[in-house]
Coordinates of C-alpha atoms and ligand atoms in Angstrom, one line a residue:
M21 CA -34.0 65.0 59.3
Q22 CA -36.6 65.9 56.9
T23 CA -34.1 68.7 55.3
A24 CA -31.5 66.3 54.9
L25 CA -33.7 63.7 53.3
L26 CA -35.0 66.3 50.9
A27 CA -31.4 67.7 49.9
S28 CA -30.3 64.2 49.2
T29 CA -33.0 63.6 47.2
H30 CA -32.4 67.0 45.4
L31 CA -29.0 66.0 45.1
N32 CA -29.8 62.5 43.5
D33 CA -32.3 64.3 41.1
V34 CA -29.2 66.6 40.0
I35 CA -27.4 63.5 39.5
V36 CA -29.7 61.3 37.5
T37 CA -30.4 64.6 35.3
A38 CA -26.9 65.0 34.9
T39 CA -26.4 61.2 33.7
L40 CA -29.3 61.3 31.7
S41 CA -28.2 64.2 29.7
L42 CA -24.9 62.6 29.3
S43 CA -26.2 59.7 28.1
T44 CA -28.3 61.1 25.5
A45 CA -25.4 63.2 24.1
G46 CA -22.1 61.5 23.9
P47 CA -21.1 58.4 21.7
T48 CA -21.8 54.9 23.0
F49 CA -18.6 53.3 21.9
T50 CA -15.8 53.6 24.5
G51 CA -12.7 52.3 22.6
L52 CA -11.0 49.6 20.9
R53 CA -10.1 46.1 22.5
C54 CA -8.1 42.9 21.4
K55 CA -10.8 40.2 20.2
E56 CA -8.2 37.5 21.4
C57 CA -6.4 38.9 24.7
G58 CA -8.7 41.8 25.6
Q59 CA -5.6 44.6 25.6
P60 CA -7.7 47.7 25.9
Y61 CA -6.8 50.5 22.8
E62 CA -7.9 53.9 22.5
A63 CA -10.4 54.5 19.5
G64 CA -7.7 55.7 16.9
A65 CA -7.0 54.6 13.3
R66 CA -5.7 50.9 14.4
H67 CA -6.6 47.2 13.6
V68 CA -3.9 45.2 15.5
C69 CA -2.8 44.7 19.1
E70 CA 0.5 46.0 18.7
D71 CA 0.8 45.7 22.3
V72 CA 0.5 42.3 23.2
C73 CA -0.9 39.7 20.5
F74 CA -1.3 40.8 17.2
G75 CA -4.9 39.9 17.3
P76 CA -7.6 42.0 15.5
L77 CA -9.0 44.9 17.4
E78 CA -12.7 45.6 17.8
V79 CA -15.2 48.4 18.7
V80 CA -16.2 48.4 22.6
Y81 CA -19.7 49.9 23.6
D82 CA -21.4 50.9 26.6
Y83 CA -24.7 48.7 26.5
E84 CA -26.2 50.0 29.5
A85 CA -26.1 53.6 27.9
I86 CA -27.4 52.0 24.5
K87 CA -30.2 50.2 26.4
S88 CA -31.2 53.6 28.0
R89 CA -31.3 55.2 25.0
V90 CA -33.2 52.7 22.4
S91 CA -36.0 51.1 22.0
R92 CA -38.3 49.4 19.1
A93 CA -40.0 52.6 18.7
T94 CA -36.9 54.8 18.6
I95 CA -35.3 52.9 15.8
E96 CA -38.8 52.4 13.9
A97 CA -38.9 56.6 14.1
G98 CA -35.5 56.7 12.7
P99 CA -34.4 57.3 8.9
A100 CA -34.6 54.4 6.4
S101 CA -31.5 53.9 6.4
I102 CA -28.2 52.4 8.5
W103 CA -28.3 55.5 10.5
R104 CA -31.5 54.4 12.3
Y105 CA -29.0 52.1 14.4
R106 CA -26.4 54.7 15.2
E107 CA -26.2 54.1 18.6
F108 CA -25.1 50.6 17.8
L109 CA -22.3 52.3 15.3
P110 CA -18.7 53.4 16.4
I111 CA -19.3 57.3 15.3
A112 CA -19.3 60.4 17.4
G113 CA -21.0 63.0 15.4
D114 CA -23.0 63.5 12.4
P115 CA -22.6 60.6 10.1
I116 CA -22.0 60.9 6.2
D117 CA -25.6 60.1 5.0
V118 CA -25.6 58.8 1.4
G119 CA -29.0 56.8 2.3
T120 CA -27.3 53.5 2.8
G121 CA -29.1 50.5 4.3
F122 CA -32.9 49.5 4.8
T123 CA -32.9 47.6 1.8
P124 CA -35.7 45.2 1.0
L125 CA -36.5 41.6 2.5
L126 CA -38.2 40.0 0.0
K127 CA -40.4 37.0 0.5
A128 CA -38.9 34.5 -2.0
N129 CA -42.1 32.2 -2.6
N130 CA -41.3 31.2 -6.0
L131 CA -37.7 30.4 -5.2
A132 CA -38.7 28.4 -2.1
K133 CA -41.4 26.6 -3.9
R134 CA -38.5 25.6 -6.3
L135 CA -36.1 24.6 -3.9
G136 CA -38.5 22.9 -1.6
L137 CA -38.6 25.4 1.4
K138 CA -41.6 26.7 3.3
S139 CA -40.3 30.0 4.2
L140 CA -37.5 31.7 2.3
Y141 CA -36.5 35.6 2.2
I142 CA -33.9 37.4 0.0
K143 CA -32.2 40.3 1.6
N144 CA -31.2 42.3 -1.4
D145 CA -28.3 44.6 -0.6
G146 CA -28.0 44.4 -4.8
V147 CA -30.1 47.6 -4.4
N148 CA -27.9 49.2 -1.7
M149 CA -27.0 53.1 -2.0
P150 CA -24.9 54.7 -3.6
T151 CA -23.2 51.6 -5.1
L152 CA -25.4 48.8 -5.1
S153 CA -23.5 46.4 -2.9
F154 CA -23.2 45.6 0.9
K155 CA -20.1 47.5 1.0
D156 CA -21.8 50.7 1.1
R157 CA -22.6 49.8 4.7
V158 CA -19.1 49.7 5.8
V159 CA -17.8 52.4 4.0
S160 CA -20.5 54.7 5.2
V161 CA -19.4 54.0 8.8
A162 CA -15.4 53.9 8.0
L163 CA -15.6 57.1 6.2
T164 CA -17.6 58.9 9.0
R165 CA -15.0 57.7 11.6
A166 CA -12.2 58.7 8.8
R167 CA -13.7 62.2 8.8
E168 CA -13.8 62.4 12.7
L169 CA -10.1 61.0 13.0
G170 CA -9.4 63.7 10.6
F171 CA -8.1 61.8 7.6
K172 CA -8.0 63.8 4.3
T173 CA -7.3 60.9 2.1
V174 CA -9.0 57.6 2.3
S175 CA -8.0 54.3 0.4
C176 CA -9.0 50.6 0.4
A177 CA -7.9 47.3 -0.9
S178 CA -10.5 46.1 -2.8
T179 CA -11.9 42.9 -4.8
G180 CA -14.1 45.7 -6.8
N181 CA -17.2 46.8 -4.9
L182 CA -15.3 48.2 -1.9
A183 CA -13.4 50.2 -4.4
N184 CA -17.1 51.4 -5.8
S185 CA -18.4 52.5 -2.2
T186 CA -15.1 54.3 -1.1
A187 CA -14.7 56.4 -4.5
A188 CA -18.6 57.3 -4.3
I189 CA -19.1 58.3 -0.8
A190 CA -15.4 59.6 -0.4
A191 CA -16.8 62.2 -3.3
H192 CA -20.0 62.7 -1.5
A193 CA -17.7 63.6 1.8
G194 CA -15.5 65.7 -0.2
L195 CA -12.2 63.2 1.0
D196 CA -9.6 62.6 -1.3
C197 CA -9.5 58.9 -2.5
C198 CA -6.8 56.6 -4.2
V199 CA -7.9 53.3 -4.4
F200 CA -6.3 49.8 -5.1
I201 CA -7.9 46.7 -7.1
P202 CA -6.4 43.8 -8.7
S203 CA -5.9 44.2 -12.5
D204 CA -8.4 41.5 -13.9
L205 CA -11.4 42.8 -12.4
E206 CA -14.7 43.0 -14.6
L207 CA -15.7 46.2 -16.6
G208 CA -18.4 47.0 -14.3
K209 CA -16.4 47.5 -11.3
V210 CA -13.7 49.4 -12.8
L211 CA -16.3 51.7 -14.3
G212 CA -18.2 52.0 -11.1
T213 CA -14.8 53.4 -9.6
L214 CA -13.6 55.8 -12.0
I215 CA -16.9 57.4 -12.3
Y216 CA -16.0 59.3 -9.2
N217 CA -12.7 60.2 -10.5
P218 CA -10.6 58.8 -7.7
T219 CA -6.9 58.0 -8.3
L220 CA -7.3 54.2 -9.2
M221 CA -4.6 51.6 -8.9
A222 CA -5.0 48.7 -10.9
V223 CA -2.3 46.3 -9.6
K224 CA -0.9 43.5 -11.4
G225 CA -1.7 40.7 -8.7
N226 CA -4.6 39.1 -6.9
Y227 CA -6.3 40.8 -4.0
D228 CA -4.1 39.2 -1.3
Q229 CA -0.9 40.9 -3.1
V230 CA -3.1 44.0 -3.5
N231 CA -4.0 44.0 0.4
R232 CA -0.2 43.4 1.2
L233 CA 1.0 46.2 -0.8
C234 CA -1.9 48.2 1.0
S235 CA -0.7 47.7 4.5
E236 CA 2.7 49.0 3.4
V237 CA 1.2 52.3 1.8
A238 CA -0.9 52.7 5.2
N239 CA 2.5 52.8 6.9
T240 CA 4.3 55.2 5.0
Y241 CA 1.4 57.6 3.5
G242 CA -0.9 57.8 6.7
W243 CA -4.1 57.4 4.9
G244 CA -7.3 56.1 6.4
F245 CA -7.6 52.6 4.6
V246 CA -11.3 51.6 5.4
N247 CA -10.3 47.6 5.3
I248 CA -7.1 48.0 6.8
N249 CA -6.4 50.4 9.9
L250 CA -9.9 51.6 9.8
R251 CA -11.3 47.9 9.7
P252 CA -12.6 47.8 13.2
Y253 CA -15.0 50.7 12.5
Y254 CA -15.6 49.3 9.1
S255 CA -16.4 45.9 10.1
E256 CA -19.2 47.3 12.5
G257 CA -21.1 48.4 9.7
S258 CA -22.1 44.8 8.5
K259 CA -24.3 44.7 12.1
T260 CA -26.8 46.7 10.6
L261 CA -27.7 43.4 7.9
G262 CA -28.4 41.5 11.2
Y263 CA -30.4 44.3 12.6
E264 CA -32.3 45.1 9.4
V265 CA -33.4 41.4 9.2
I266 CA -34.7 41.1 12.6
E267 CA -36.6 44.6 12.2
Q268 CA -38.1 43.5 8.8
L269 CA -39.4 40.2 10.2
G270 CA -41.3 41.8 12.6
W271 CA -38.5 42.0 15.5
E272 CA -37.9 38.4 15.1
L273 CA -35.1 36.2 14.4
P274 CA -35.0 33.9 11.4
D275 CA -34.1 30.2 11.8
H276 CA -31.2 30.2 9.5
I277 CA -29.0 32.4 7.6
V278 CA -26.9 32.0 4.4
A279 CA -24.4 34.8 3.5
P280 CA -21.3 34.5 1.3
L281 CA -17.8 34.5 2.7
A282 CA -14.8 36.6 1.5
S283 CA -12.4 37.8 4.6
G284 CA -15.2 36.4 6.7
S285 CA -16.0 39.6 8.5
L286 CA -19.6 40.2 7.1
F287 CA -20.9 36.7 8.3
T288 CA -19.0 37.4 11.9
K289 CA -20.9 40.7 12.2
I290 CA -24.3 39.6 11.5
R291 CA -23.9 37.4 14.4
K292 CA -23.2 40.2 16.4
G293 CA -25.7 42.2 15.2
F294 CA -28.3 39.5 16.2
D295 CA -26.4 39.2 19.5
E296 CA -26.6 42.8 20.6
F297 CA -30.4 42.9 19.6
I298 CA -31.0 39.9 22.1
K299 CA -28.7 41.5 24.7
C300 CA -30.5 45.1 24.4
G301 CA -33.9 43.2 24.7
L302 CA -35.0 44.4 21.3
V303 CA -35.5 40.8 20.4
D304 CA -36.2 37.5 22.0
E305 CA -33.4 35.1 22.2
K306 CA -33.7 32.1 19.6
A307 CA -31.0 29.9 18.4
V308 CA -30.2 30.9 14.5
R309 CA -27.9 28.7 12.4
F310 CA -25.2 30.2 10.3
S311 CA -24.2 28.8 7.0
G312 CA -21.6 30.4 4.8
A313 CA -21.1 30.3 1.0
Q314 CA -17.7 30.1 -1.0
A315 CA -16.8 29.5 -4.6
E316 CA -14.8 26.3 -5.0
G317 CA -12.0 28.2 -7.0
C318 CA -11.5 30.1 -3.7
N319 CA -12.5 28.0 -0.9
P320 CA -10.1 28.3 2.0
I321 CA -12.7 28.7 4.7
A322 CA -15.1 25.7 3.6
T323 CA -12.2 23.6 3.1
A324 CA -11.2 24.2 6.9
F325 CA -14.5 23.6 7.8
R326 CA -14.9 20.4 6.0
E327 CA -11.6 19.4 7.4
G328 CA -12.6 20.1 10.9
R329 CA -9.7 22.3 11.4
D330 CA -9.9 25.9 12.9
F331 CA -7.2 27.5 11.0
I332 CA -6.9 28.5 7.2
T333 CA -4.8 27.3 4.6
P334 CA -4.6 30.2 2.2
V335 CA -5.4 29.7 -1.4
K336 CA -4.7 31.3 -4.8
P337 CA -8.0 32.6 -6.0
N338 CA -9.1 31.3 -9.4
T339 CA -13.1 32.0 -9.8
I340 CA -15.6 34.2 -11.5
A341 CA -16.7 35.2 -8.1
K342 CA -14.0 37.8 -8.0
S343 CA -15.8 39.9 -5.4
I344 CA -15.3 37.1 -2.6
A345 CA -12.0 35.8 -3.6
I346 CA -9.7 36.4 -0.7
G347 CA -7.4 33.6 -0.7
N348 CA -6.0 34.4 2.9
P349 CA -9.1 35.3 5.0
A350 CA -8.8 37.3 8.1
D351 CA -11.7 36.2 9.8
G352 CA -11.8 32.7 8.4
P353 CA -11.4 31.1 12.0
Y354 CA -14.4 33.1 13.6
A355 CA -16.6 32.3 10.7
I356 CA -16.1 28.5 11.4
D357 CA -16.2 28.8 14.9
I358 CA -19.9 30.4 14.4
A359 CA -21.0 28.0 12.0
N360 CA -19.8 25.0 14.4
R361 CA -21.3 26.5 17.2
T362 CA -24.7 27.2 15.6
G363 CA -25.2 23.8 13.7
G364 CA -24.5 25.7 10.3
N365 CA -22.5 24.7 7.1
I366 CA -19.8 26.3 5.1
T367 CA -19.8 25.0 1.7
D368 CA -18.5 25.6 -1.8
V369 CA -19.9 25.6 -5.4
T370 CA -18.1 25.6 -8.9
D371 CA -18.5 28.5 -11.4
A372 CA -21.3 26.8 -13.4
E373 CA -23.0 26.4 -10.3
I374 CA -22.8 30.2 -9.6
I375 CA -24.0 30.9 -13.1
D376 CA -26.9 28.8 -12.7
G377 CA -27.5 30.6 -9.0
I378 CA -27.7 34.0 -10.8
K379 CA -30.1 32.8 -13.3
L380 CA -32.3 30.6 -11.0
L381 CA -32.8 33.8 -8.6
A382 CA -33.1 36.2 -11.6
E383 CA -36.1 33.8 -13.2
T384 CA -37.8 33.0 -10.1
E385 CA -37.8 36.2 -8.0
G386 CA -37.0 38.8 -10.4
V387 CA -33.5 39.9 -8.9
F388 CA -30.4 40.1 -10.6
T389 CA -27.6 39.3 -8.5
E390 CA -23.8 39.4 -9.2
T391 CA -21.6 36.6 -9.0
A392 CA -21.4 36.4 -5.1
G393 CA -25.1 36.2 -4.9
G394 CA -25.2 33.4 -7.4
T395 CA -22.6 31.6 -5.0
T396 CA -25.0 32.3 -2.0
I397 CA -27.8 30.9 -4.0
A398 CA -26.1 28.0 -5.4
V399 CA -25.0 27.2 -1.9
L400 CA -28.3 27.4 -0.4
K401 CA -29.8 24.9 -3.1
K402 CA -26.9 22.7 -2.1
L403 CA -27.5 22.6 1.7
V404 CA -31.1 22.0 1.1
E405 CA -30.6 19.0 -1.6
Q406 CA -28.1 17.7 1.3
G407 CA -30.7 18.1 4.0
K408 CA -28.6 20.7 5.8
I409 CA -31.5 23.3 5.5
N410 CA -34.8 22.0 7.2
P411 CA -37.6 23.0 4.7
E412 CA -39.5 24.2 7.8
E413 CA -36.7 26.6 8.7
R414 CA -37.3 30.3 8.4
T415 CA -34.4 31.0 6.2
V416 CA -32.6 34.3 4.9
A417 CA -30.3 34.6 1.8
Y418 CA -28.0 37.2 2.0
I419 CA -27.5 38.9 -1.5
T420 CA -24.8 41.3 -1.6
G421 CA -24.6 42.8 -5.0
N422 CA -25.8 43.8 -8.1
G423 CA -25.7 41.8 -11.4
L424 CA -25.0 44.4 -13.6
K425 CA -21.5 44.6 -12.1
T426 CA -20.4 41.2 -13.5
T427 CA -22.3 41.0 -16.7
E428 CA -19.1 39.2 -18.1
A429 CA -20.1 36.0 -16.0
V430 CA -23.2 35.3 -17.8
V431 CA -23.1 36.9 -21.0
D432 CA -22.5 33.7 -23.0
H433 CA -25.0 31.8 -20.7
I434 CA -28.2 33.6 -21.8
G435 CA -30.5 33.9 -24.6
Q436 CA -30.3 36.2 -27.7
P437 CA -32.7 38.8 -28.6
Y438 CA -34.6 38.4 -31.7
T439 CA -33.3 41.1 -34.4
I440 CA -36.3 41.9 -36.6
E441 CA -37.4 44.6 -39.2
A442 CA -39.9 47.1 -37.6
Q443 CA -42.9 45.2 -39.7
L444 CA -45.4 42.9 -38.5
D445 CA -44.6 39.9 -40.8
S446 CA -41.1 40.1 -39.6
F447 CA -42.6 40.0 -35.9
N448 CA -44.8 37.2 -36.5
A449 CA -42.0 34.9 -38.0
A450 CA -40.0 35.7 -34.7
W451 CA -42.8 35.2 -32.4
Q452 CA -43.6 31.6 -34.0
Q453 CA -39.7 30.9 -33.5
A454 CA -39.8 31.9 -30.1
Q455 CA -43.0 29.9 -29.4
A456 CA -41.0 26.7 -30.6
A457 CA -38.0 27.2 -29.0
Q458 CA -40.1 27.4 -26.1
A459 CA -42.2 24.2 -26.3
G460 CA -38.9 22.3 -27.6
Ligands
LIG13 C1 -17.1 42.1 0.1 C2 -18.2 41.4 -0.4 C3 -18.8 39.9 0.7 C4 -17.9 39.4 1.9 O1 -16.9 40.3 2.3 P1 -16.5 39.7 4.0 O2 -14.8 40.0 3.8 O3 -16.5 38.5 3.8 O4 -17.0 40.8 4.9 C5 -20.0 39.5 -0.1 N1 -20.2 39.7 -1.3 C6 -20.3 40.8 -1.9 C7 -20.6 41.3 -3.1 C8 -18.7 41.6 -1.5 O5 -18.4 42.7 -2.5
LIG14 ZN1 -4.3 40.8 22.0

C-alpha cells in the first residue's frame, strides 16, 4: 500500500516536472483562429478564413501556460523593450531585437491644465526604436515570425511609417526587402525608407490601391507581407502599447484612452492587451473607455460611429494625416464595437485642427509629433470640450509617430528665425523686434 502510494507520488512528480519543463520552453501560442466563426488554422502565413467565412485570423494562446510562467516580477526583470512581454507574443524562438518599445509615458501636466483635465498622460511612440513610430512594434514581431516561417523576402503596403520600419528591421535581420507606398508621401517618409536601401515601389494611387496591388503580389511572389499574409502576427505587436501603459501606471489601468485609427488594428489590440493582463491576474479589472481619432479627410470609422452603423462605407482619402489615411479600414467594425461597448467615442478633426494639435503638444509638453499625433491631440481637445472626457478621468493619449517625418504639414504654420549679423547690435535690434512681437 505504502509502496504503491510512494510510486504514484513519484510518478506524479515526474509528470509535474515534465509539464513544468515543457511550459518553460515551448511557445505559448498554439495556432490561429477565425475571429468570426472560430475555425482553427495552423500558425502559418495566412490571414483570412479561407475554409469557411473569409473572416480575419487571430493568434490563439495557451493562457494557462502564460500564467504559469509570468508575473509582475518576471516582466519587470525583462529587457526594456517589447520583448519583456514575449510570452504574450507569437514568436517561437529568439526575437529580432532592435530595442523596440518601452517608450516614455509622460505625465502631461501643462497640456492637462490647458485642456482642463486633472490627470493626462502621453504615451510617446514618436521616440520608438528604430524608426520613431509605433510601427516598430508590429514589424519587430512580424519579421521575427517571418524569419521563423522561412521567408527570405519581406514586404508591406504602407502609408509611410510601416515602410520605414520594415526596411530598417529587415536590414538589421539581413532579410531582402521590397516595400510599397503611395507615390505622394512626405519626403521624410520616403527618405526614411530609402536610407536602408530596400527596393521601394512608389505606386501612383492611394493606400487602398497600393494594398490591393500588394495582395496580388503576395499571391504570386510568395513574399512575407507584414500587414497581409503575416497580419495576425503583425497586429499582436500593438498589444505591447497596452501592456506598457499598465506597467508604467504602476500596474493599473487608465480610465480613458485616446488613439488614432487607420485600419483600426492598433485600437483593438490595445484593448486586447488590457484584457490579457486582466485575464492573467497582472492587473485589477476596471472599465476603460476607448476613444478613437480620425482626420475629417479620411473618416470612414468616425462617420459610421456617428451614424450608429457597424459597417464601413469606404472613402477616398484627402488629408495631411497621410499615415492614418486608410479609406477602407479592415478593423473598423471592431473599433466601433469597442468604442460603443466601453462608452467611448470616435470622432474626426479638420487638417487645420490637426496642425493646431501638433503645435499645442509641442508648445505645452516639448513633444513634436507627426500628423497622426496631431489628430489624436485635436480629438482629445474636442472630446474634452464636448464633455465626452470627464476631467477626473485618468486619460492616456497615444502619440504614434514623430514630427520630423511630416515637416511639410507645419512648415507654413510656425515662426521664422531672425537672421542676424554676428554682431551685438544686430542681435539687440532683433531681440527688440522679438519682444515686441511677443507682446503684440
Ligand atoms: C499605422 C499608424 C497608425 C494606426 O494604424 P492602424 O492601422 O489603425 O493600426 C497610427 N499612427 C501612425 C503614426 C501610424 O503610422
Ligand atoms: Zn471564419
